Coordinates of C-alpha atoms and ligand atoms in Angstrom, one line a residue:
X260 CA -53.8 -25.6 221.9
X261 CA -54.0 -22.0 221.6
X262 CA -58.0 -21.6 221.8
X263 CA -60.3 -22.5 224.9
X264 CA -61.7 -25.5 224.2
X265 CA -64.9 -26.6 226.0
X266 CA -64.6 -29.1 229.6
X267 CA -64.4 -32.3 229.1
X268 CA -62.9 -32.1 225.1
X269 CA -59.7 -33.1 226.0
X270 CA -58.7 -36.8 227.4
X271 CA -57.3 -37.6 230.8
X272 CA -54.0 -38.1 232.6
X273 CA -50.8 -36.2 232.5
X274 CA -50.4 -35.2 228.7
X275 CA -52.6 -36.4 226.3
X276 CA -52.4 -37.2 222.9
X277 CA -51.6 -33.9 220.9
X278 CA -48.9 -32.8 223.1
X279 CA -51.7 -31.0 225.5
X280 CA -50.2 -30.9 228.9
X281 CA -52.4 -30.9 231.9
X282 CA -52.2 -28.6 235.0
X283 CA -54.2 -28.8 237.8
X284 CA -55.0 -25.4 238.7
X285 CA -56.4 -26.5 242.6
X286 CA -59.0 -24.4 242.5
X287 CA -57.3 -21.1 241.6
X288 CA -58.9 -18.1 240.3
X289 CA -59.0 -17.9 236.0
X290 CA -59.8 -15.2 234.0
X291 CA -59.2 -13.9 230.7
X292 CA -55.5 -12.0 230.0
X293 CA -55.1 -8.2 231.0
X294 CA -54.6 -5.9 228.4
X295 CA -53.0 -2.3 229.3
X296 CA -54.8 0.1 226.7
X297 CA -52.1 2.5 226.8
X298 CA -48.5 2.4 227.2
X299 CA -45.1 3.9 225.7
X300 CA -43.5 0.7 225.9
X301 CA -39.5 2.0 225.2
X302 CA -39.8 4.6 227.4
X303 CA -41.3 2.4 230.2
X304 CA -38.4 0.0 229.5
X305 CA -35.7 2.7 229.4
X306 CA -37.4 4.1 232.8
X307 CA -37.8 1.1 235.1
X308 CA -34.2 0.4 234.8
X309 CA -33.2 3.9 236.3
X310 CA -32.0 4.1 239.4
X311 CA -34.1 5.3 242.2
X312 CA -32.5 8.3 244.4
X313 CA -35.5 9.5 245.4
X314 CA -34.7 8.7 248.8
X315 CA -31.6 10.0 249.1
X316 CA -31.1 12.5 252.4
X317 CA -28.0 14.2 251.4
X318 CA -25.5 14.1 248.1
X319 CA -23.3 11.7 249.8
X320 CA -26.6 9.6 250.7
X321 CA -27.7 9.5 246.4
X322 CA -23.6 8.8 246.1
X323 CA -23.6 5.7 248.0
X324 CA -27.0 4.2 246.1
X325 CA -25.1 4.8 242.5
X326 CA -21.9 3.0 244.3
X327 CA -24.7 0.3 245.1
X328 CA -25.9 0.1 242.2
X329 CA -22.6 0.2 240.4
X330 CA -21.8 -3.2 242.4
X331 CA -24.1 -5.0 240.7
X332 CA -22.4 -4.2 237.5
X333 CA -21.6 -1.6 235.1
X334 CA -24.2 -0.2 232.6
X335 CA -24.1 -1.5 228.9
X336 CA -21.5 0.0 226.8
X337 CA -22.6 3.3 225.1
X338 CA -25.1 4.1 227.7
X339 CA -24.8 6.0 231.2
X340 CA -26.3 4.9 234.4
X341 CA -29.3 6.9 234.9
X342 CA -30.7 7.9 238.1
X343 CA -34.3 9.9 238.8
X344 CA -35.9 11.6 241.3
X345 CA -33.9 13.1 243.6
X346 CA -34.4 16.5 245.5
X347 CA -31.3 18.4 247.0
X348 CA -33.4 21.3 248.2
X349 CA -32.7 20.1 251.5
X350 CA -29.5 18.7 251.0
X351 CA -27.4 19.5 254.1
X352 CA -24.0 18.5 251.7
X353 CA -23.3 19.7 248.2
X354 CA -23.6 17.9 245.0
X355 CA -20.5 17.7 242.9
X356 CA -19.3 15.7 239.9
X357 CA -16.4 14.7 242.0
X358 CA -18.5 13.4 244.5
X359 CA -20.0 10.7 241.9
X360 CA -16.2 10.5 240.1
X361 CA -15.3 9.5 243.4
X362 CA -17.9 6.1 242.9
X363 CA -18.3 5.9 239.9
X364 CA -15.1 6.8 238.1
X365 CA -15.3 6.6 234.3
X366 CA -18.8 5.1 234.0
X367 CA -20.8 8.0 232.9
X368 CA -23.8 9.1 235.8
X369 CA -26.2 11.0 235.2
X370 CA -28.7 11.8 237.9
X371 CA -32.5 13.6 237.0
X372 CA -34.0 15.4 239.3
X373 CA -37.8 14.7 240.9
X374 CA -39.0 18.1 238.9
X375 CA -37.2 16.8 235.6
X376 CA -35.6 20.3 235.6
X377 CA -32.0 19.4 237.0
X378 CA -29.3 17.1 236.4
X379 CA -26.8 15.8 238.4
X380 CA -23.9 14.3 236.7
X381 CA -20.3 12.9 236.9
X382 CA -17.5 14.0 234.7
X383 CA -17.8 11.0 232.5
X384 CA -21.6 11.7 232.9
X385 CA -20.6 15.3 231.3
X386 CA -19.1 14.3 228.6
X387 CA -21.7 11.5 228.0
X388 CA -24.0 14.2 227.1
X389 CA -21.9 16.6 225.2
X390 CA -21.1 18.9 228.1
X391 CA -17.0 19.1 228.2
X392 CA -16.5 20.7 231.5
X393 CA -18.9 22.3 234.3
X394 CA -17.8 24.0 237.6
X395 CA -20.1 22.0 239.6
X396 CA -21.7 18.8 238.0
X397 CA -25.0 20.2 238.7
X398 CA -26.7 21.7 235.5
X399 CA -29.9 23.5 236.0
X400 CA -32.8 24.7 233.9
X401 CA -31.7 26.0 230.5
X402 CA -28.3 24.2 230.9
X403 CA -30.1 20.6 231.4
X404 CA -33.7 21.0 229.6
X405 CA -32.0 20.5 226.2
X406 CA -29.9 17.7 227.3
X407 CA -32.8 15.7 229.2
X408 CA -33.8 14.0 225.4
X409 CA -30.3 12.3 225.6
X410 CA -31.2 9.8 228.3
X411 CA -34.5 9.1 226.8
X412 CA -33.1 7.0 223.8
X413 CA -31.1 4.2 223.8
X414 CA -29.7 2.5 220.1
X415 CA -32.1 -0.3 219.0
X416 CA -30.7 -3.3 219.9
X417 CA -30.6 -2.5 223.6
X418 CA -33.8 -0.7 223.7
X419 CA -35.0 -4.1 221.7
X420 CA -33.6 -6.3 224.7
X421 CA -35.2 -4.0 227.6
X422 CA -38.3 -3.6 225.8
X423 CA -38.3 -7.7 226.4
X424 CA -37.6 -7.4 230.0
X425 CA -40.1 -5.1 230.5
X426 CA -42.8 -7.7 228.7
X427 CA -41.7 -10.7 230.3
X428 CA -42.4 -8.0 233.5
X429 CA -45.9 -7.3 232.4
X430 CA -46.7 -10.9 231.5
X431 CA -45.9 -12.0 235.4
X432 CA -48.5 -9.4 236.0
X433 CA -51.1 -11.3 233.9
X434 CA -51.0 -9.1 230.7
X435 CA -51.5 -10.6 227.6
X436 CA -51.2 -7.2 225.3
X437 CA -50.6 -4.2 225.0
X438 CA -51.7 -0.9 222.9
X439 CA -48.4 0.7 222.2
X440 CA -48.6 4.6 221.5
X441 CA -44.7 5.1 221.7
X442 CA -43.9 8.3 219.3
X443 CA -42.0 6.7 216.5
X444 CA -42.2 4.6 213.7
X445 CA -43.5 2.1 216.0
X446 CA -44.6 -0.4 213.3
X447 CA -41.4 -0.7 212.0
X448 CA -40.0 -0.9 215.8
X449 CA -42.2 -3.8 216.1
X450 CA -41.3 -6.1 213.0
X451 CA -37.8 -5.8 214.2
X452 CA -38.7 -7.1 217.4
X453 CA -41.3 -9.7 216.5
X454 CA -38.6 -10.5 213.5
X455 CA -36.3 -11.3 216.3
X456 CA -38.5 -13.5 218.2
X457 CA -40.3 -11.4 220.2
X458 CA -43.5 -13.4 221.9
X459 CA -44.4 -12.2 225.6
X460 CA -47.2 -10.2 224.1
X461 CA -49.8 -9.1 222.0
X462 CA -49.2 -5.7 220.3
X463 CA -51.3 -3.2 218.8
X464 CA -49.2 -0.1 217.2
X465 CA -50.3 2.7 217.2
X466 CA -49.6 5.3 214.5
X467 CA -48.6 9.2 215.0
X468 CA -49.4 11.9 212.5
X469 CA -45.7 11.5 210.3
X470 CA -46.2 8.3 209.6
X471 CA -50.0 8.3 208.9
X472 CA -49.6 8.3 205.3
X473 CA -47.2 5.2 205.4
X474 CA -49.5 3.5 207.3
X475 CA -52.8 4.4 205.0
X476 CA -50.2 3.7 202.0
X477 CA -49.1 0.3 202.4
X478 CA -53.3 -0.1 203.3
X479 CA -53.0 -1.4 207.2
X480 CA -56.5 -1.3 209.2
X481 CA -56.6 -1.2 213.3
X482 CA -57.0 -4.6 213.6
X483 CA -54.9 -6.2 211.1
X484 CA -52.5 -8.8 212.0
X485 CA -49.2 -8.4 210.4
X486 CA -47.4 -11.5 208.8
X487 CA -44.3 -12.8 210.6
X488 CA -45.3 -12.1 213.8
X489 CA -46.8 -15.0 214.8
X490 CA -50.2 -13.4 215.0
X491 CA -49.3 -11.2 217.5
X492 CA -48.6 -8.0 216.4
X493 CA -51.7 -5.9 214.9
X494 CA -52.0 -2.6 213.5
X495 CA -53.2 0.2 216.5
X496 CA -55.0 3.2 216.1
X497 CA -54.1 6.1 214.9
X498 CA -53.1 8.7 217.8
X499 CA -53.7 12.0 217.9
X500 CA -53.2 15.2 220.7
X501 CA -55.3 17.8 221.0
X502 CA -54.3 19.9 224.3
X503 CA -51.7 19.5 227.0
X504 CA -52.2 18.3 230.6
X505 CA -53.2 19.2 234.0
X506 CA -50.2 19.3 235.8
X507 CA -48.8 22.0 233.4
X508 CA -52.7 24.3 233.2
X509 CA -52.8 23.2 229.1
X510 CA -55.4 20.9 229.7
X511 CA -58.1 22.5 227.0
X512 CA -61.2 23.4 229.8
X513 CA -64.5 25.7 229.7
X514 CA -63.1 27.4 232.5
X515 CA -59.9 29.6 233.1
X516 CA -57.4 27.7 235.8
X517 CA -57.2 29.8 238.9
X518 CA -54.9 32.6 238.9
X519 CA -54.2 32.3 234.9
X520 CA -55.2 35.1 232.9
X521 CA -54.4 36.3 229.1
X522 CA -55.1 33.7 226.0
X523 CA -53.9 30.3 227.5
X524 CA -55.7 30.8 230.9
X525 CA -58.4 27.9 229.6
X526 CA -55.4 25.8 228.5
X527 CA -54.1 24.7 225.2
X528 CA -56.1 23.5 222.3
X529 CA -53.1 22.2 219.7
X530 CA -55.2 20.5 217.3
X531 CA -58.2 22.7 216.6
X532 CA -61.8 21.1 214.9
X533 CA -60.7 22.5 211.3
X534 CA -57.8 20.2 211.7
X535 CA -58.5 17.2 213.7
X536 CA -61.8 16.4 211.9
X537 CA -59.9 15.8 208.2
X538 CA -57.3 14.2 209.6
X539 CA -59.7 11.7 211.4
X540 CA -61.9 11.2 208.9
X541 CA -58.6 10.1 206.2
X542 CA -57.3 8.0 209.1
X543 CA -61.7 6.4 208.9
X544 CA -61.2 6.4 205.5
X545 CA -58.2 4.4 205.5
X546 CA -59.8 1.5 208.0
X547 CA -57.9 2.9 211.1
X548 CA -59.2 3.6 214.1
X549 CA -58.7 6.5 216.1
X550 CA -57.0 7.2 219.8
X551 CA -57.9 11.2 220.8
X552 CA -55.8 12.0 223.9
X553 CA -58.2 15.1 225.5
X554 CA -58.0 15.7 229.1
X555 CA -59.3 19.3 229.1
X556 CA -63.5 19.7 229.5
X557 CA -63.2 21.6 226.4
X558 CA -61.0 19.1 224.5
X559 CA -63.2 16.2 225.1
X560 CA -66.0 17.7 223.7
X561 CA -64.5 18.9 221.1
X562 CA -62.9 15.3 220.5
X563 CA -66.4 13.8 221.0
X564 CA -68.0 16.4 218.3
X565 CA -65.0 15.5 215.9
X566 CA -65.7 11.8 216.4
X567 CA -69.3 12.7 215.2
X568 CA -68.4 14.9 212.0
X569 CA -65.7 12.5 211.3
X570 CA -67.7 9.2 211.3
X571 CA -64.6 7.8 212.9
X572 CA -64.2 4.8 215.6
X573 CA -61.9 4.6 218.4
X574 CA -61.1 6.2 221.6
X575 CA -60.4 9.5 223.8
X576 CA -57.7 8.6 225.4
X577 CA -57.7 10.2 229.6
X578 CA -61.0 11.9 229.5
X579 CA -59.7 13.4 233.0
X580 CA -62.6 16.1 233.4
X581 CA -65.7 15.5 231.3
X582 CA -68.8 18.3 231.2
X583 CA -71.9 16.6 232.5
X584 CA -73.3 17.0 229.2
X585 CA -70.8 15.0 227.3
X586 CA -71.0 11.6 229.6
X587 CA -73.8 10.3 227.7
X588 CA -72.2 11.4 224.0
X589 CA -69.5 8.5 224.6
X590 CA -72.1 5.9 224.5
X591 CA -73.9 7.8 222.3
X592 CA -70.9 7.8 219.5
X593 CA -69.6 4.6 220.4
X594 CA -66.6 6.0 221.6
X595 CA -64.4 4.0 224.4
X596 CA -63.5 6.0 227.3
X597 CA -59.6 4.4 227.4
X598 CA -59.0 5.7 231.1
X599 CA -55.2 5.6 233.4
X600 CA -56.6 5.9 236.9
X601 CA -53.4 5.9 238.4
X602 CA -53.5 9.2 237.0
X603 CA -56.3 10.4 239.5
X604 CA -54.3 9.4 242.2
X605 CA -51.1 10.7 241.0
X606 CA -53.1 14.1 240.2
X607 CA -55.7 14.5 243.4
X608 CA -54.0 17.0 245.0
X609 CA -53.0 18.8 241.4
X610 CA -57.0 18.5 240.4
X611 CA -57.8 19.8 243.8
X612 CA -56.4 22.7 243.3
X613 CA -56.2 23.5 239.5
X614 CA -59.6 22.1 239.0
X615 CA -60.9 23.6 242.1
X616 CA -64.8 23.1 242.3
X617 CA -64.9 21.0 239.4
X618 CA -63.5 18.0 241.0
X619 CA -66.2 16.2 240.9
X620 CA -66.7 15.5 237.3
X621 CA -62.3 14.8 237.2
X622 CA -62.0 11.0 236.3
X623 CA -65.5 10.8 236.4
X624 CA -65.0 6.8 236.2
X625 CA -68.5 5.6 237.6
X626 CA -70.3 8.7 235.8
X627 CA -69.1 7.5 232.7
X628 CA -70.2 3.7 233.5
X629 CA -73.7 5.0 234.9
X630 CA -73.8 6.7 231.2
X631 CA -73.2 3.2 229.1
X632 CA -69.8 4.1 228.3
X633 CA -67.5 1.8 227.3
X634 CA -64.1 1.8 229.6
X635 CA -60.8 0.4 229.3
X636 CA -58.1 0.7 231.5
X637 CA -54.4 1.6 230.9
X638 CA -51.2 3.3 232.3
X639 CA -49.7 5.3 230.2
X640 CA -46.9 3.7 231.5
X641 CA -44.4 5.3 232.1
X642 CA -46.3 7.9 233.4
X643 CA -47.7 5.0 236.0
X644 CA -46.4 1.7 236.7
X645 CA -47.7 -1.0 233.7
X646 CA -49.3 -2.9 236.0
X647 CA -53.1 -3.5 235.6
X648 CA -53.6 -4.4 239.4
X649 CA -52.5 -0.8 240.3
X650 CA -55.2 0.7 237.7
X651 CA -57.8 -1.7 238.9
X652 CA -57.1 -0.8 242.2
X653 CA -57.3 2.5 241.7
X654 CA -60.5 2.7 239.7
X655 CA -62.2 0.7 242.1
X656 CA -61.7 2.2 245.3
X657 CA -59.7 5.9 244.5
X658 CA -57.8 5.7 247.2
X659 CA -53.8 4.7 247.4
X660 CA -51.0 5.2 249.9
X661 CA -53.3 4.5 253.1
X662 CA -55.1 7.9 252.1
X663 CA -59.0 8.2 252.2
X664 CA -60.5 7.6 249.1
X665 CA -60.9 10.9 247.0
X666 CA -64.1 11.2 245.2
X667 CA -65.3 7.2 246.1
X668 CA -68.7 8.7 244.3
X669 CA -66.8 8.2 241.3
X670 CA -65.5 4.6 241.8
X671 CA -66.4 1.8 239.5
X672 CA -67.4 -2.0 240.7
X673 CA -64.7 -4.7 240.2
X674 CA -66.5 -6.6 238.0
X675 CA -66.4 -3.4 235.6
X676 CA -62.9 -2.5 236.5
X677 CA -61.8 -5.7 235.3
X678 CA -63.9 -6.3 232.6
X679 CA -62.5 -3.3 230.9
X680 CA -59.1 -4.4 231.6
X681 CA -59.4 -7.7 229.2
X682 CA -60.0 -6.4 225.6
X683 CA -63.6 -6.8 225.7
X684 CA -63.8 -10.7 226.7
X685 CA -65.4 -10.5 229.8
X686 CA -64.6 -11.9 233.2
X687 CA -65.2 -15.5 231.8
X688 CA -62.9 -17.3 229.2
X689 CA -65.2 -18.2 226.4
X690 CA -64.6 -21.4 224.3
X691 CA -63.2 -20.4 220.8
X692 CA -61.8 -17.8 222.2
X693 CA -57.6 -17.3 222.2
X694 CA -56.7 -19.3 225.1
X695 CA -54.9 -15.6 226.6
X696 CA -55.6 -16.7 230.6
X697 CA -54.2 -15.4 233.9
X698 CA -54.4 -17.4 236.9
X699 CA -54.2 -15.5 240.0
X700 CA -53.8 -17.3 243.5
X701 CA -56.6 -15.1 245.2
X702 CA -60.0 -14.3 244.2
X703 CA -59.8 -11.1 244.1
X704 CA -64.1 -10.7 244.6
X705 CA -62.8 -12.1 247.8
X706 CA -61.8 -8.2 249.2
X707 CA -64.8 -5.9 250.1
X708 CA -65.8 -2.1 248.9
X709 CA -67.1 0.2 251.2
X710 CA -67.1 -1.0 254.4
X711 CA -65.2 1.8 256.0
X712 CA -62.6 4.5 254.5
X713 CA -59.5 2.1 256.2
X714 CA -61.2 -1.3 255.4
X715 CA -61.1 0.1 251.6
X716 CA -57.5 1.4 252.3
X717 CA -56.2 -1.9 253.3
X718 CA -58.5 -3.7 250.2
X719 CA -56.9 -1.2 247.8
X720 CA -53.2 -1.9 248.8
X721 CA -54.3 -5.8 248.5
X722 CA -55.8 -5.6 245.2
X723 CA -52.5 -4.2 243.4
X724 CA -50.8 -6.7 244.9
X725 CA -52.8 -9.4 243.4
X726 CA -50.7 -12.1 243.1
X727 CA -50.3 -13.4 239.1
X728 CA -49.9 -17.9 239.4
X729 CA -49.6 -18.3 236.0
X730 CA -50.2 -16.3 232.9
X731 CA -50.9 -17.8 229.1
X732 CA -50.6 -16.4 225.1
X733 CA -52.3 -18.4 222.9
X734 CA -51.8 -21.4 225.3
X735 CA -48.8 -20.6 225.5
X736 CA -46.6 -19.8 229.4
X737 CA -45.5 -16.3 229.4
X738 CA -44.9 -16.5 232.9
X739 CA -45.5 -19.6 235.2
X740 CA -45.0 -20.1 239.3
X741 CA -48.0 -22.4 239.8
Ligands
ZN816 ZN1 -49.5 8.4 226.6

């Protein structure tokens, strides 16, 4: 059965005729299956099997969690053991390749820093990524930035196999699909894996630039289901990016960021009008949808003004700090507001101070509902964790870590967080519609909003923990402990 049937259609007793097996839910929670609206699904799976060293107090402390690690097993053959986050600034010991030879002997380490702008790496770990001697193990900066690509790809059929992991991971978190904006051929990526019997989730692929005309060519739509994948896999949008982010100042704004002067103190607009409004329109013309990352003031509404010349359908994808003026345009233009609101939690103290004074209209979540926008909620995982109980959380009370809310003015209700969080079905399975469920042990109406700053602290940390009983595809278990 892999469509919701109304009560009372189907007979009684344990399994009834038809092969429908019955479960008795005792009176836990239902609703329709999460969908994360964006995600780079190989890179999330490549990066939640690094190791964690952000912890580590000293060299020798990061040195004994790789020996830990290492206990466990070694890594697959033709890949290195990969480590992030760590922060020897502080360090009262020297890193050295010998000091991760000394655990790790010939398995190759290599050890990323929390800035991304170091590496940290054993002398297999060297060699691993082209690098056939170094004095100290540690390479810094213009030594390691050309290098960091290397541990970012893995070959396919291991990617293929963590990319599986990481569903079956999601799945247990009641997702049920996924829009996949990985830069690559990612339609191609995906009939492989489908072709191998890939079924934890629903896909969407979405399409970048250098392979638009492939896409137009062989005359896919957003929407489309592919054949072969067992109606799972659909053609995505087509994804384009017009300025940078806010962490780096190239987020496209009206206003210069503090202290920047000279011709990219407003940011960076890469895709200018004369360029993004073809290119959306052949992408319209060609039935495809379209997914405008803007996070800049500027960028959005320049992305919203392009949706209007272009006649295109689709999405800005972060919408992170929105003119007052342009709130209303995404309802206006039918445009979805596909929002990561991890991302305002991750970025608070960043928006505070390169967005100084403009901070409230940054993730302006409830602004944008108050204006008949349409949201959905994603990751961007692996920016965030792909886990749509940390983004509901998040969205609905701005507040993470046991710190205060920031901006709860801009907070949306659960009831919206959520409903933008399952593809447009609602809080309420509908009959004829896929039977794509999660079944969660709480009710998770059952925690409060607003009471106090710490009461919404506490409700916060219990809503991303929601815990998932059961999830189904197409009536189908993709993850089951009820
Ligand atoms: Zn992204």
């Amino acid at each position: 059965m892999d469509a919701v049937v109304p009560a009372g259609r189907l007979g009684r007793g344990g399994t009834d005729a038809g092969g429908v097996e019955r479960v008795d839910l005792d009176g836990r929670f239902v609703l329709p299956g999460l969908w994360d609206k964006h995600v780079h699904l190989t890179q999330w799976a490549l990066v939640r099997r690094r190791l964690d060293v952000s912890g580590a107090r000293s060299a020798a402390e990061a040195a004994a969690l790789v020996r830990d690690r290492l206990a466990d097993g070694p890594p697959e053959p033709g890949t290195a053991l990969v480590g992030y986050g760590f922060r020897d600034g502080l360090w009262p010991d020297t890193p050295t390749a010998a000091l991760l030879d000394a655990v790790a002997g010939s398995v190759p380490v290599v050890l990323v820093s929390g800035d991304l702008h170091c590496a940290w790496l054993s002398t297999a770990g060297l060699r691993f990524v082209g690098v056939r001697s170094h004095p100290t193990g540690v390479l810094r900066e213009s030594e390691w930035l050309p290098l960091a690509a290397v541990v970012d790809r893995a070959p396919d059929h291991l990617a293929d196999t963590w990319v599986a992991d990481a569903a079956a991971a999601a799945a247990a978190r009641g997702v049920v699909g996924v829009v996949d904006l990985e830069i690559t051929d990612n339609l191609t990526a995906w009939r492989r894996r489908f072709g191998a019997g890939f079924d934890a989730l629903r896909v969407r692929a979405g399409v970048w630039t250098p392979w638009l005309d492939d896409v137009l060519a062989e005359g896919q739509r957003t929407g489309d289901v592919l054949p072969g994948t067992g109606g799972l896999l659909e053609q995505g949008p087509f994804k384009v990016v017009t300025d940078g982010s806010l962490n780096t100042r190239t987020a496209y704004c009206h206003d210069p960021y503090p202290g920047l002067t000279g011709p990219e103190a407003h940011g960076i607009l890469s895709v200018p009008p004369d360029e993004l409004v073809p290119l959306m329109k052949r992408a319209h013309d060609g039935g495809l949808q379209c997914a405008i990352h803007a996070i800049g003031d500027h960028a959005n509404a320049l992305a919203l003004d392009a949706f209007a010349a272009s006649g295109a359908r689709g999405s800005v994808e972060h919408a992170q700090l929105l003119d007052d003026a342009d709130l209303a345009r995404f309802a206006e233009l039918g445009v979805v507001a596909s929002v990561q609101p991890e991302h305002a939690m991750d970025d608070r103290d960043i928006a505070d101070r390169h967005w100084a004074g403009r901070t409230g209209r940054a993730f302006p979540y409830g602004a944008l509902d108050d204006a008949g926008a349409v949201l959905a909620l994603g990751s961007d995982a692996p920016v965030a964790l792909l886990d749509p109980w940390a983004a509901v959380a998040a969205a609905v009370y701005r507040a993470r870590d046991g710190r205060t809310p920031w901006h709860p003015e801009q907070r949306i209700g659960l009831r919206t967080a959520l409903a933008a969080s399952t593809d447009g079905r609602g809080l309420r399975p509908e009959a004829g519609g896929p039977a794509d469920l999660v079944i969660l042990d709480a009710d998770p109406f059952a925690v409060g909003q607003g009471a106090s700053a710490e009461a919404d602290a506490a409700a916060a940390a219990a809503l991303r923990k929601t815990p998932v009983a059961g999830t189904l595809l197409a009536g189908r278990w993709t993850h089951r402990a009820c």
